[in-house]
C-alpha positions as protocol buffer text, in pm:
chain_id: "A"
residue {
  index: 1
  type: UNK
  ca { x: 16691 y: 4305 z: 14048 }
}
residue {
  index: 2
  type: UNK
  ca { x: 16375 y: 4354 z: 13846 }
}
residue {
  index: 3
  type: UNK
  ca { x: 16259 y: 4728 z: 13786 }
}
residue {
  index: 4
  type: UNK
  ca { x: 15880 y: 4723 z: 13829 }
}
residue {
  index: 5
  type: UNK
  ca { x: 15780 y: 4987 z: 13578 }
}
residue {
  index: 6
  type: UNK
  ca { x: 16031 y: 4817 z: 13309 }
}
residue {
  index: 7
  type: UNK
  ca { x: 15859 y: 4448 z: 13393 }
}
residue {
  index: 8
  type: UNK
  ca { x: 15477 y: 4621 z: 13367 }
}
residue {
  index: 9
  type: UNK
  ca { x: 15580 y: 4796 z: 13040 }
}
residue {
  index: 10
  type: UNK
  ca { x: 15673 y: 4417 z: 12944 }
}
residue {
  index: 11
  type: UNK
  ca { x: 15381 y: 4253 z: 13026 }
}
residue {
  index: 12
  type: UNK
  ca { x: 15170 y: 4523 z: 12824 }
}
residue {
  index: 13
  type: UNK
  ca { x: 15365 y: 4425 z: 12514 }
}
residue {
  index: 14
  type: UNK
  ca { x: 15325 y: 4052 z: 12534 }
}
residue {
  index: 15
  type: UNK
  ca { x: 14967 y: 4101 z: 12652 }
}
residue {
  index: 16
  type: UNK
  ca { x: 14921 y: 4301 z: 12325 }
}
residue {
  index: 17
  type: UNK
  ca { x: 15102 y: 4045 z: 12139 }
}
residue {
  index: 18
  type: UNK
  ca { x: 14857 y: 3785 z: 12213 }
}
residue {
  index: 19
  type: UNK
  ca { x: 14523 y: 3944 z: 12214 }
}
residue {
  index: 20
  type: UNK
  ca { x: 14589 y: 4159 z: 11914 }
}
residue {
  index: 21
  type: UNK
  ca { x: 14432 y: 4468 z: 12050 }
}
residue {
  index: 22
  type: UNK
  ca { x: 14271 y: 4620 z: 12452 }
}
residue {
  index: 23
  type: UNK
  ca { x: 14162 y: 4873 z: 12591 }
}
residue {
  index: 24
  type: UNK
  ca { x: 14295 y: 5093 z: 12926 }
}
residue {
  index: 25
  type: UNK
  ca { x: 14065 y: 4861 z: 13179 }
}
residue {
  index: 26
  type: UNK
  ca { x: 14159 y: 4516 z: 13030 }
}
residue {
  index: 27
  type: UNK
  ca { x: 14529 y: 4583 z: 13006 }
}
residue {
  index: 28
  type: UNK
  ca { x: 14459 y: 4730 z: 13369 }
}
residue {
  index: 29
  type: UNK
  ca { x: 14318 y: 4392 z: 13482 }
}
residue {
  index: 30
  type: UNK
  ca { x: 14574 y: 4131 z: 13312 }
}
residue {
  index: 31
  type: UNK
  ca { x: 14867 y: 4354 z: 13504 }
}
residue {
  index: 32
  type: UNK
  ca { x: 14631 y: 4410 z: 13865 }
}
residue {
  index: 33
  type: UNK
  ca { x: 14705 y: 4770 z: 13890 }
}
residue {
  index: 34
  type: UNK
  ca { x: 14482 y: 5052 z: 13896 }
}
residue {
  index: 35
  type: UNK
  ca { x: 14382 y: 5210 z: 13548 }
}
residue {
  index: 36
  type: UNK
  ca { x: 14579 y: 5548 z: 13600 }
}
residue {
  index: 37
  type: UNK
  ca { x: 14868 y: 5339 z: 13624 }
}
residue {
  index: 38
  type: UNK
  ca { x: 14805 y: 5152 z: 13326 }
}
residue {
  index: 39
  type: UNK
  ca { x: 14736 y: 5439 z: 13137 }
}
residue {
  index: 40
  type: UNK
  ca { x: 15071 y: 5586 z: 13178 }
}
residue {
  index: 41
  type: UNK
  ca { x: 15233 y: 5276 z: 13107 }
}
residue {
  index: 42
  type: UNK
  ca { x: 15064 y: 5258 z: 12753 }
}
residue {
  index: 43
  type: UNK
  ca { x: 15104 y: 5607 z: 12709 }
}
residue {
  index: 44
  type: UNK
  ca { x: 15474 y: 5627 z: 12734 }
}
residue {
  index: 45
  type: UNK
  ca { x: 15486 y: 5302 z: 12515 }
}
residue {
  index: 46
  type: UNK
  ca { x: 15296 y: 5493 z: 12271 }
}
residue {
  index: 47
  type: UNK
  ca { x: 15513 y: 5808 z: 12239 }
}
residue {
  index: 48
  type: UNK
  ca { x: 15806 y: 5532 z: 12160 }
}
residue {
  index: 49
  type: UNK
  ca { x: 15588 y: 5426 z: 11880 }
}
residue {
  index: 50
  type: UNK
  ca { x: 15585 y: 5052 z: 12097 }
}
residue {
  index: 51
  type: UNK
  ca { x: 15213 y: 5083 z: 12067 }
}
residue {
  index: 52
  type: UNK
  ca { x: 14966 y: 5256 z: 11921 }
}
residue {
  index: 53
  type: UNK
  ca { x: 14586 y: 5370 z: 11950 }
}
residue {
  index: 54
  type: UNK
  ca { x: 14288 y: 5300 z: 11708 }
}
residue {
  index: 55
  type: UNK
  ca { x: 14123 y: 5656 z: 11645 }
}
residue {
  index: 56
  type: UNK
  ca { x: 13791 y: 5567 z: 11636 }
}
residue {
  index: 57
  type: UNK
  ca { x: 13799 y: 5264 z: 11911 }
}
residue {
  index: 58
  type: UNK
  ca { x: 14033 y: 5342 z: 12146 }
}
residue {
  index: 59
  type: UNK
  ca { x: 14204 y: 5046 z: 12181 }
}
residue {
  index: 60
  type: UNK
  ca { x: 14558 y: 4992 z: 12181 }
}
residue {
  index: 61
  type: UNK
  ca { x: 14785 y: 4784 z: 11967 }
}
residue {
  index: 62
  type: UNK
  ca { x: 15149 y: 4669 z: 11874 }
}
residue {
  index: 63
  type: UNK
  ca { x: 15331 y: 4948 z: 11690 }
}
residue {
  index: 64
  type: UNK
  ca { x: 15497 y: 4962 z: 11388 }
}
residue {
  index: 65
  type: UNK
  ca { x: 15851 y: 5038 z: 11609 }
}
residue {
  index: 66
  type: UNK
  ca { x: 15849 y: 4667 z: 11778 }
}
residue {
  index: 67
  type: UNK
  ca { x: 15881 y: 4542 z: 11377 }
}
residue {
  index: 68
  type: UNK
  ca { x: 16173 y: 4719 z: 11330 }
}
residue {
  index: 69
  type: UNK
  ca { x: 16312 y: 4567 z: 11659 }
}
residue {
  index: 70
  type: UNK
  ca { x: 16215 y: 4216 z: 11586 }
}
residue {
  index: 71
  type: UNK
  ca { x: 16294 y: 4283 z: 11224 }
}
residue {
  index: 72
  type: UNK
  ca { x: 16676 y: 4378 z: 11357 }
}
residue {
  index: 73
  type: UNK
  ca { x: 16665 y: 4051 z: 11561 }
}
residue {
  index: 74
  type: UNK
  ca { x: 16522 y: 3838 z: 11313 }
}
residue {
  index: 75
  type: UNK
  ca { x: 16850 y: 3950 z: 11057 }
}
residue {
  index: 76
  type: UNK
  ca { x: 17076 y: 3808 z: 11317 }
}
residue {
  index: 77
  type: UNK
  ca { x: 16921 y: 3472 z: 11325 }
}
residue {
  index: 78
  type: UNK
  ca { x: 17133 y: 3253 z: 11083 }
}
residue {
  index: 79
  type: UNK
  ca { x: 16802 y: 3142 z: 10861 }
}
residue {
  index: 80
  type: UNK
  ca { x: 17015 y: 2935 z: 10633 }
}
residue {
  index: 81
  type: UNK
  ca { x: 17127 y: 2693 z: 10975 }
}
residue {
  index: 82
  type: UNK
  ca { x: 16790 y: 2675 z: 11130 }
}
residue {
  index: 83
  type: UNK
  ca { x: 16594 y: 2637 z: 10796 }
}
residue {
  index: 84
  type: UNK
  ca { x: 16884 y: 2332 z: 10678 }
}
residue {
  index: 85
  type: UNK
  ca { x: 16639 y: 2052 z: 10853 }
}
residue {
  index: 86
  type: UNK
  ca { x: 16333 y: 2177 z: 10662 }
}
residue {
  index: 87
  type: UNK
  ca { x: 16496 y: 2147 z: 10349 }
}
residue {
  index: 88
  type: UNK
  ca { x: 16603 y: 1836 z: 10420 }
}
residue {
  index: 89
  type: UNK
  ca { x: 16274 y: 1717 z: 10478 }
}
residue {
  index: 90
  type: UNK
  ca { x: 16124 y: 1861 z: 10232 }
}
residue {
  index: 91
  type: UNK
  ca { x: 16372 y: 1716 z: 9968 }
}
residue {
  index: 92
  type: UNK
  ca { x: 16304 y: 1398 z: 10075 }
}
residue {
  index: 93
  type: UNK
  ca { x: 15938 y: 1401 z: 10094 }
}
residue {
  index: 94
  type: UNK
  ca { x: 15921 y: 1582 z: 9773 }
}
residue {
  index: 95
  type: UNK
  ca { x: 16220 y: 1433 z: 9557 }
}
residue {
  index: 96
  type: UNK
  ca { x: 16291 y: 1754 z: 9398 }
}
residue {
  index: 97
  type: UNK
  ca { x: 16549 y: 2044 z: 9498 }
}
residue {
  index: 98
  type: UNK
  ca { x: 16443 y: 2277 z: 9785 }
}
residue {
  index: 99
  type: UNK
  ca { x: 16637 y: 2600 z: 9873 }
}
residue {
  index: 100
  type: UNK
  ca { x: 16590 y: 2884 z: 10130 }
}
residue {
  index: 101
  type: UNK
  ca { x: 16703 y: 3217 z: 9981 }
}
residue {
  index: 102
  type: UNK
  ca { x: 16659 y: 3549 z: 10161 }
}
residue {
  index: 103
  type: UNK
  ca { x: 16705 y: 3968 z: 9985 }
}
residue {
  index: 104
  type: UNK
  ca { x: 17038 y: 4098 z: 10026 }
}
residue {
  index: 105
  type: UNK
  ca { x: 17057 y: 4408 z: 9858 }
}
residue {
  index: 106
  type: UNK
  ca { x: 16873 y: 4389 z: 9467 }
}
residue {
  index: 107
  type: UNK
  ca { x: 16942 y: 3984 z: 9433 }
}
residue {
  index: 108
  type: UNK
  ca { x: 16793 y: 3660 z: 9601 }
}
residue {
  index: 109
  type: UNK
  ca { x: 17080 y: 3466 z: 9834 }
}
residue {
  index: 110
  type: UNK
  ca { x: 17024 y: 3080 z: 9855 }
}
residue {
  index: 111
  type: UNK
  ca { x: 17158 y: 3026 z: 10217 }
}
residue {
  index: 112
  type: UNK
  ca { x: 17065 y: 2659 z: 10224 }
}
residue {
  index: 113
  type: UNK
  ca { x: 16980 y: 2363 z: 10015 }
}
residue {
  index: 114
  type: UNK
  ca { x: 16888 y: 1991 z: 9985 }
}
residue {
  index: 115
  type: UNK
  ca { x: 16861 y: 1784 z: 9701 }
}
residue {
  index: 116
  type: UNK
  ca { x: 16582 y: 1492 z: 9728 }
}
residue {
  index: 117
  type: UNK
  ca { x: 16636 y: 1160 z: 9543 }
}
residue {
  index: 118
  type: UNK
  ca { x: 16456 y: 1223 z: 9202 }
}
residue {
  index: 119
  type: UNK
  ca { x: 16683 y: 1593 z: 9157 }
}
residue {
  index: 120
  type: UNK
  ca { x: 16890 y: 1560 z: 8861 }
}
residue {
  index: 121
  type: UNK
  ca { x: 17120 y: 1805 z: 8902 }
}
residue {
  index: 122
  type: UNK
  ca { x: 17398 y: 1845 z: 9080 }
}
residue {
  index: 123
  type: UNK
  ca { x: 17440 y: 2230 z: 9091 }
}
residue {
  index: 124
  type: UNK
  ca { x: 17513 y: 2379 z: 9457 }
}
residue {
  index: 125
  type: UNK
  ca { x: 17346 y: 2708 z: 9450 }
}
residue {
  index: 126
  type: UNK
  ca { x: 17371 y: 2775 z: 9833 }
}
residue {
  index: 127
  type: UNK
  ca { x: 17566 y: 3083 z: 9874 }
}
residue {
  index: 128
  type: UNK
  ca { x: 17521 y: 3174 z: 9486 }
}
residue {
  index: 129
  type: UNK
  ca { x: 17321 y: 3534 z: 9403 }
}
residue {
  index: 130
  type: UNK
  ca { x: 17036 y: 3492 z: 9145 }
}
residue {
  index: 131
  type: UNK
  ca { x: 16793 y: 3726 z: 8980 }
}
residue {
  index: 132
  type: UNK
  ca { x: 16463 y: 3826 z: 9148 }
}
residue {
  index: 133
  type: UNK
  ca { x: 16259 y: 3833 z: 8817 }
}
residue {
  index: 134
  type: UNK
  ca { x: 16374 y: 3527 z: 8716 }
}
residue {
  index: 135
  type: UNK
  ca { x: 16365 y: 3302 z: 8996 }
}
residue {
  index: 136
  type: UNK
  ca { x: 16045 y: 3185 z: 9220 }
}
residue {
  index: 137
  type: UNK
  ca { x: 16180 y: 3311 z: 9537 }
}
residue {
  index: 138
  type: UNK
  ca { x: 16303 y: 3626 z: 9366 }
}
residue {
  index: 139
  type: UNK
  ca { x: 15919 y: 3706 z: 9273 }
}
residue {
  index: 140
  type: UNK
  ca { x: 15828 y: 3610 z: 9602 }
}
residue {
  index: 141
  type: UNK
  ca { x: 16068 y: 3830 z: 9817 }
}
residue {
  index: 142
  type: UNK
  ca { x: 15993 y: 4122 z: 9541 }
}
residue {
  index: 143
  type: UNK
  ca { x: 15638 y: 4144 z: 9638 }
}
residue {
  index: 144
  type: UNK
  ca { x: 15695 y: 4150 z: 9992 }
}
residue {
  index: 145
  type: UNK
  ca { x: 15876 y: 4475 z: 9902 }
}
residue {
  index: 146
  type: UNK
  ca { x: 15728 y: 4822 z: 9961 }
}
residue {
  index: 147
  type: UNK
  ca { x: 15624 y: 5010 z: 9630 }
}
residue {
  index: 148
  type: UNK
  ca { x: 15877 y: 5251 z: 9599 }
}
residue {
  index: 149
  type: UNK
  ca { x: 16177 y: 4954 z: 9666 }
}
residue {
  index: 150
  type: UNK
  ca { x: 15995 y: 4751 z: 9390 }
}
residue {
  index: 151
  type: UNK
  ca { x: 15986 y: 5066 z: 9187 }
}
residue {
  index: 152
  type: UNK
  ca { x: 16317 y: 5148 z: 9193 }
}
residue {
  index: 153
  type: UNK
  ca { x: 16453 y: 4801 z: 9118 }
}
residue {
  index: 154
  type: UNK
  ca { x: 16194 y: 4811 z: 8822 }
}
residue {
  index: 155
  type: UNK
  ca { x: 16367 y: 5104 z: 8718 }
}
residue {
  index: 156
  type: UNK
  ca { x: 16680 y: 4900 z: 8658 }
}
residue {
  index: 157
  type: UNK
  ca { x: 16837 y: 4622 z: 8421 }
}
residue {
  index: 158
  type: UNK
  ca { x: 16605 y: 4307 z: 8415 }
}
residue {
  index: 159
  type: UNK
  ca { x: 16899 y: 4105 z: 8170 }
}
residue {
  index: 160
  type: UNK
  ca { x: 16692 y: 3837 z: 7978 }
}
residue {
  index: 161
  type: UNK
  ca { x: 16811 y: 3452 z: 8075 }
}
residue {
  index: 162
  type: UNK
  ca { x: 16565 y: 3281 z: 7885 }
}
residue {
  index: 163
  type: UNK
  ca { x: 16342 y: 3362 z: 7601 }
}
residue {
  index: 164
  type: UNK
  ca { x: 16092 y: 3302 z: 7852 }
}
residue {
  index: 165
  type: UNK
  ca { x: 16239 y: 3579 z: 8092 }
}
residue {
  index: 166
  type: UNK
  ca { x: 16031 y: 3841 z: 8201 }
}
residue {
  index: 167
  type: UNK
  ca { x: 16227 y: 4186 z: 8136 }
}
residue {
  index: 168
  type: UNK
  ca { x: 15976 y: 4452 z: 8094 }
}
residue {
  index: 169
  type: UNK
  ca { x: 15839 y: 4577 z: 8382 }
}
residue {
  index: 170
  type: UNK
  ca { x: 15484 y: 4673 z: 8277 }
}
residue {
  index: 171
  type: UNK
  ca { x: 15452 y: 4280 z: 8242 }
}
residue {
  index: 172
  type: UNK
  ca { x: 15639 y: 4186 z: 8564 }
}
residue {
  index: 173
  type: UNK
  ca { x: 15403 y: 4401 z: 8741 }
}
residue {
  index: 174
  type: UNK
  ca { x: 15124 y: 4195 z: 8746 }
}
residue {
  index: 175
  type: UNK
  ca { x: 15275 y: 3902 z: 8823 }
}
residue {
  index: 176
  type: UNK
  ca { x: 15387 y: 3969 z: 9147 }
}
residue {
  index: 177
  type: UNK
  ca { x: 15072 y: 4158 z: 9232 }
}
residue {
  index: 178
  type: UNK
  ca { x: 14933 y: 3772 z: 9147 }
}
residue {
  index: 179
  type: UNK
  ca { x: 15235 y: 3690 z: 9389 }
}
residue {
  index: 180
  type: UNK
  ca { x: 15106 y: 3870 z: 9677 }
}
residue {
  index: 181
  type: UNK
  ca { x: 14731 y: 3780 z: 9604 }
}
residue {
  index: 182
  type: UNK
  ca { x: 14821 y: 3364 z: 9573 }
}
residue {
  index: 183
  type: UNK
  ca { x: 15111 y: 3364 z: 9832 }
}
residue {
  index: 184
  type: UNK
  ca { x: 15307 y: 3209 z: 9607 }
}
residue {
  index: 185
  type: UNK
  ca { x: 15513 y: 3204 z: 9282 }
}
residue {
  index: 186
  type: UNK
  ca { x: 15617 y: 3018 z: 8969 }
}
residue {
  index: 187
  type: UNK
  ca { x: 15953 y: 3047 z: 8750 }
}
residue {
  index: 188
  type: UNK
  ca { x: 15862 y: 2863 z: 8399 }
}
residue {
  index: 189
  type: UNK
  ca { x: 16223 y: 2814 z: 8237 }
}
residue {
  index: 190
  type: UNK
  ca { x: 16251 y: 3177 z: 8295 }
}
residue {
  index: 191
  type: UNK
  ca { x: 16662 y: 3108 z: 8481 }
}
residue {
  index: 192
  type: UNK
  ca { x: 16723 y: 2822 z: 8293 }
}
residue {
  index: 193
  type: UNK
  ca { x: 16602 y: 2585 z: 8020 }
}
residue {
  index: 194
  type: UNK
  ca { x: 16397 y: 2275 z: 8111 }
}
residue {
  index: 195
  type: UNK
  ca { x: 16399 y: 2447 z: 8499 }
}
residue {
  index: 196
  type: UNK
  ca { x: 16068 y: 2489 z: 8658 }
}
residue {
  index: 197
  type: UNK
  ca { x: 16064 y: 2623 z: 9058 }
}
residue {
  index: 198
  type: UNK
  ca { x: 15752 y: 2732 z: 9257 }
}
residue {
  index: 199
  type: UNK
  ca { x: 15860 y: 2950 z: 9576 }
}
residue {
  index: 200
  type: UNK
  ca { x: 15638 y: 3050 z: 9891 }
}
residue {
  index: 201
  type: UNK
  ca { x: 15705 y: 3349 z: 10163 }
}
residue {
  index: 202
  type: UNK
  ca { x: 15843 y: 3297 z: 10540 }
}
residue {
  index: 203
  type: UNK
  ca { x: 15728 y: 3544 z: 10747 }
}
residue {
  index: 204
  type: UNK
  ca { x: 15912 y: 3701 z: 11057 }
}
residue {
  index: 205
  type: UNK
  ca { x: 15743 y: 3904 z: 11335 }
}
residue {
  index: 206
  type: UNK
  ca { x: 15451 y: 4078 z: 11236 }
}
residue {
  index: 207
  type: UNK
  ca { x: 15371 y: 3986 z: 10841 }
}
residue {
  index: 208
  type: UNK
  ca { x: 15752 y: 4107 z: 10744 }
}
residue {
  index: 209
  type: UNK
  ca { x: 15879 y: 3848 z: 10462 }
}
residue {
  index: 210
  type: UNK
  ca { x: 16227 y: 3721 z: 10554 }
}
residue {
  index: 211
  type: UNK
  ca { x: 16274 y: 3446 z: 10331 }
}
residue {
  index: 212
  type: UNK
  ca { x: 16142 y: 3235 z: 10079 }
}
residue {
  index: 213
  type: UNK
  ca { x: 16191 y: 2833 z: 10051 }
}
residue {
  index: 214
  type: UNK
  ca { x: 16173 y: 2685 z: 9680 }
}
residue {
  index: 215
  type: UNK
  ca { x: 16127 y: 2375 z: 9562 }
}
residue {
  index: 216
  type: UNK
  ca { x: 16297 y: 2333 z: 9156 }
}
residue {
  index: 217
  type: UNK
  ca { x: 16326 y: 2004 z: 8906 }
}
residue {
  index: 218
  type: UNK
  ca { x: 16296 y: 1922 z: 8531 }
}
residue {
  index: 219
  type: UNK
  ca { x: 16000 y: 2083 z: 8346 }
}
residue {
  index: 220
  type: UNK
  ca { x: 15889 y: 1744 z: 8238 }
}
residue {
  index: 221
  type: UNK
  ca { x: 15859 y: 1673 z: 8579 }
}
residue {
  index: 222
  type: UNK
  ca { x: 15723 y: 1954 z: 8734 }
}
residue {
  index: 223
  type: UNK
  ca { x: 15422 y: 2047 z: 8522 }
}
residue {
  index: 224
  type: UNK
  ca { x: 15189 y: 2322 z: 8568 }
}
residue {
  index: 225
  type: UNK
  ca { x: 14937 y: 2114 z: 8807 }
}
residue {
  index: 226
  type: UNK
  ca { x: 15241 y: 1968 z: 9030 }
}
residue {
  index: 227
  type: UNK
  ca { x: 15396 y: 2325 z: 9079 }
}
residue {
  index: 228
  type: UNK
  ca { x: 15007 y: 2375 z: 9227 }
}
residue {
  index: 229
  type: UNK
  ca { x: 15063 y: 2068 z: 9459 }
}
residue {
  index: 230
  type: UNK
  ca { x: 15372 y: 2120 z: 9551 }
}
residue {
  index: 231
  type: UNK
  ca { x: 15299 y: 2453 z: 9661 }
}
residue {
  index: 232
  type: UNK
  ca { x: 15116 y: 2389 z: 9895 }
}
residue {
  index: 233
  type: UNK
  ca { x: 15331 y: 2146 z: 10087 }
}
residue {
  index: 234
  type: UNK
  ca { x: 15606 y: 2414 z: 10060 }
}
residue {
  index: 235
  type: UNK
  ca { x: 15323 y: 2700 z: 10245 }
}
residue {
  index: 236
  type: UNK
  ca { x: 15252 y: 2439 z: 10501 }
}
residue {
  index: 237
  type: UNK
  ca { x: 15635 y: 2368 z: 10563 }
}
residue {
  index: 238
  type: UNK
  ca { x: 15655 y: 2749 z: 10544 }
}
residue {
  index: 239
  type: UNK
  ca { x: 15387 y: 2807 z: 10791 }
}
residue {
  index: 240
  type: UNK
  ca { x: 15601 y: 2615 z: 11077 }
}
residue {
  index: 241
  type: UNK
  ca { x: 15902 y: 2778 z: 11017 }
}
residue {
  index: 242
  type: UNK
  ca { x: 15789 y: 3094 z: 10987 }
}
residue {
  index: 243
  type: UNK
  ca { x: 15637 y: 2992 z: 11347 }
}
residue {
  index: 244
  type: UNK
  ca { x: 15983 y: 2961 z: 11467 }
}
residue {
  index: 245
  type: UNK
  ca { x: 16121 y: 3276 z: 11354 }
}
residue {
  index: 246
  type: UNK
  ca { x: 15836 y: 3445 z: 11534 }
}
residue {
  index: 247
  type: UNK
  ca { x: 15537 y: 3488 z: 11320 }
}
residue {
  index: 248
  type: UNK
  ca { x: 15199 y: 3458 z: 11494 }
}
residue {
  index: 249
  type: UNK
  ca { x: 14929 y: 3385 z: 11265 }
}
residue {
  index: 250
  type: UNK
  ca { x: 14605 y: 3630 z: 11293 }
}
């Protein structure tokens, strides 16, 4: 049996959802009720924190408590098994290593990997924990962070890999500000010797950052103008999946 009131309040989110923002009479009109009705409809919604109002406008959109919902959803969904075709595809279109690594805790886990016919090594790093200021997808899912969480792993041990490691954090700074800017990121033997990766976001609901996919090889292979190229393939393969896991683009 379908409650009426529960189906409306429904319908008002996923009207939201696609129109970005309305006002009282237009959500009135999508649902054919009168606007008193609407009203309290959006009005309860909005003391859950479901939706909220613009000040100066009026009009009503999603609120910041449906990302925490479809954030809790979006942690369930094993991103390592759907993301395994992408990487496949990407591997073999690109020839290089690709990996999908998501945050768990203060370190970058690579839940899935394919190797394309060109990689050279044979390392598995799926499952394996790696540092976020040495790694591209460590920079990337460290900008998506709020200030005070990238503050207070600044505050921490950033342990030197390379001599080309970034470790002090007036430097690393910066850098993923450029991160956030670009939409993407670089690791320059910075993990390894001879190891160059480039690393772009995937995005959730709303503009939450749930993963990042990576694509690494030989420096003499991947030179400062292919890391360029190649990440831009990686932000359109990105772009898709990110499209599966919910993320409407605005």
């Amino acid at each position: 049996m379908i409650v009426q009131s529960v189906d409306r309040a429904v319908a008002v989110l996923e009207f939201l959802l696609r129109q970005g923002e309305a006002g009282i009479t237009e959500i009135a009109a999508e649902l054919g009720v009168h606007k008193s009705t609407a009203s309290r409809l959006v009005y309860t919604l909005q003391s859950k924190g479901l939706v909220e109002q613009d000040g100066e406008r009026g009009r009503f959109t999603i609120g910041f408590a449906m990302l925490r919902f479809a954030g809790a959803v979006t942690r369930q969904i094993d991103v390592g098994r759907l993301g395994a075709p992408l990487c496949e595809d990407l591997a073999q279109r690109l020839g290089e290593t690709v990996n999908i690594a998501v945050l768990d805790g203060m370190s970058a886990v690579n839940v899935s990997q394919a190797r394309g016919s060109s990689a050279i090594a044979a390392q598995n790093w799926t499952g394996q924990r790696t540092a976020l200021h040495a790694t591209s997808s460590g920079k990337v899912l460290l900008a998506s962070m709020t200030e005070d969480e990238r503050e207070e792993f600044l505050r921490g041990e950033l342990p030197s890999y390379t001599a080309r490691t970034i470790t002090d954090p007036d430097e690393l700074r910066p850098v993923l500000q450029a991160v956030a800017d670009d939409g993407y990121s670089t690791s320059f033997e910075e993990l390894e010797p001879g190891l160059h990766a480039c690393a772009v976001p995937v995005r959730g609901p709303g503009e939450s950052v749930v993963a990042a996919i990576s694509v690494s090889g030989p420096s003499y292979r991947l030179s400062n103008r292919r890391v360029r190229q190649l990440s831009r393939e990686l932000d359109s393969a990105a772009r898709e999946f990110s499209g599966r896991l919910g993320h409407v683009e605005r």
